[in-house]
Amino acid sequence: NAGVTQTPKFRILKIGQSMTLQCTQDMNHNYMYWYRQDPGMGLKLIYYSVGAGITDKGEVPNGYNVSRSTTEDFPLRLELAAPSQTSVYFCASSYTATGGSYEQYFGPGTRLTVT
Amino acid sequence: DQQVKQNSPSLSVQEGRISILNCDYTNSMFDYFLWYKKYPAEGPTFLISISSIKDKNEDGRFTVFLNKSAKHLSLHIVPSQPGDSAVYFCAASEWSSGDKLTFGTGTRLAVRP
């Protein structure tokens, strides 16, 4: 099992450009998440999905969009990149059932710089 | 409003001694707590968790203690090893929010050989 994979590992964007951060998991998890981590801060939830076709906003959704057409994939879209979106982005997944443990499995992250 | 707080940004401990990492929370609806460990250039990895119905959970060298009245939890690592050097994040969840986790800002642990 590869677990949670993210591409690219690094990216530099110019202000106003757009890009998609890819995330794939091979654990058949129903829940998937996108977080961002700014220097010296904890992880903040951007968007999450409880299953294919269902997404919802997290704590910091502005400037981002997501879709979930399959169980495995959960891409994050930045439409008009801004310097405030410079961060490290982590994708995660979990299997949730009644009495679930809330343990989330994280990808290695994408370091994004917007200049 | 920071609902999960880790007030010590860093901690340095001698190899073989105990490491104690602390976490405080303000939301009384949180009922499940987790610790994650993060190495540089990697994603966080799950370490140990505790439900609010317990006050202690052990897994090998790692023990998490929960004091609900004080809204405080701590992670004890005994004995500490150089490989434990990493950033440790405390996270919390409430049943009604499903799997959404609220993370603290992390504590960087350095274990000196």
Short mmCIF file of C-alpha atoms in Angstrom, two decimals, chain B residues 52-113:
data_model
loop_
_atom_site.label_atom_id
_atom_site.label_comp_id
_atom_site.label_asym_id
_atom_site.label_seq_id
_atom_site.Cartn_x
_atom_site.Cartn_y
_atom_site.Cartn_z
CA SER B 52 -12.85 11.13 27.13
CA ILE B 53 -14.19 8.09 28.97
CA LYS B 54 -10.63 7.21 29.96
CA ASP B 55 -7.96 9.11 31.85
CA LYS B 56 -4.94 7.14 30.65
CA ASN B 57 -3.84 5.18 27.61
CA GLU B 58 -0.51 3.43 27.14
CA ASP B 59 1.28 2.14 24.09
CA GLY B 60 4.81 0.97 24.74
CA ARG B 61 6.97 3.95 25.70
CA PHE B 62 4.12 6.38 25.11
CA THR B 63 1.40 7.23 27.62
CA VAL B 64 -1.30 9.87 27.27
CA PHE B 65 -3.04 11.26 30.34
CA LEU B 66 -6.33 13.16 30.20
CA ASN B 67 -7.61 15.48 32.94
CA LYS B 68 -11.09 16.48 31.82
CA SER B 69 -11.79 18.82 34.71
CA ALA B 70 -8.64 20.81 33.89
CA LYS B 71 -9.13 20.40 30.12
CA HIS B 72 -5.55 19.21 29.94
CA LEU B 73 -3.76 16.28 28.41
CA SER B 74 -0.15 15.25 28.39
CA LEU B 75 2.04 12.83 26.48
CA HIS B 76 4.78 11.03 28.38
CA ILE B 77 7.64 9.35 26.56
CA VAL B 78 9.74 7.02 28.70
CA PRO B 79 12.58 6.49 28.05
CA SER B 80 13.21 9.18 25.48
CA GLN B 81 15.33 8.24 22.47
CA PRO B 82 17.09 10.41 19.86
CA GLY B 83 14.70 9.06 17.22
CA ASP B 84 11.85 10.69 19.15
CA SER B 85 13.15 14.10 18.12
CA ALA B 86 10.28 15.56 16.08
CA VAL B 87 7.39 17.99 16.31
CA TYR B 88 4.45 16.66 18.30
CA PHE B 89 0.92 17.88 17.62
CA CYS B 90 -2.01 17.48 19.92
CA ALA B 91 -5.41 17.20 18.19
CA ALA B 92 -8.98 17.03 19.40
CA SER B 93 -12.36 16.06 18.00
CA GLU B 94 -15.99 16.10 19.07
CA TRP B 95 -18.39 13.31 18.19
CA SER B 96 -20.92 15.59 16.53
CA SER B 97 -18.34 16.95 14.07
CA GLY B 98 -17.39 13.53 12.85
CA ASP B 99 -13.72 13.15 12.03
CA LYS B 100 -12.79 16.83 11.92
CA LEU B 101 -9.71 17.43 14.02
CA THR B 102 -8.57 20.67 15.64
CA PHE B 103 -4.80 20.80 15.98
CA GLY B 104 -2.51 22.57 18.38
CA THR B 105 0.52 24.50 17.16
CA GLY B 106 3.00 21.75 18.02
CA THR B 107 5.94 21.23 20.36
CA ARG B 108 9.39 20.54 18.96
CA LEU B 109 11.09 17.82 21.02
CA ALA B 110 14.86 17.44 20.89
CA VAL B 111 16.32 14.39 22.61
CA ARG B 112 20.05 14.87 23.32
CA PRO B 113 22.28 11.76 23.12
#
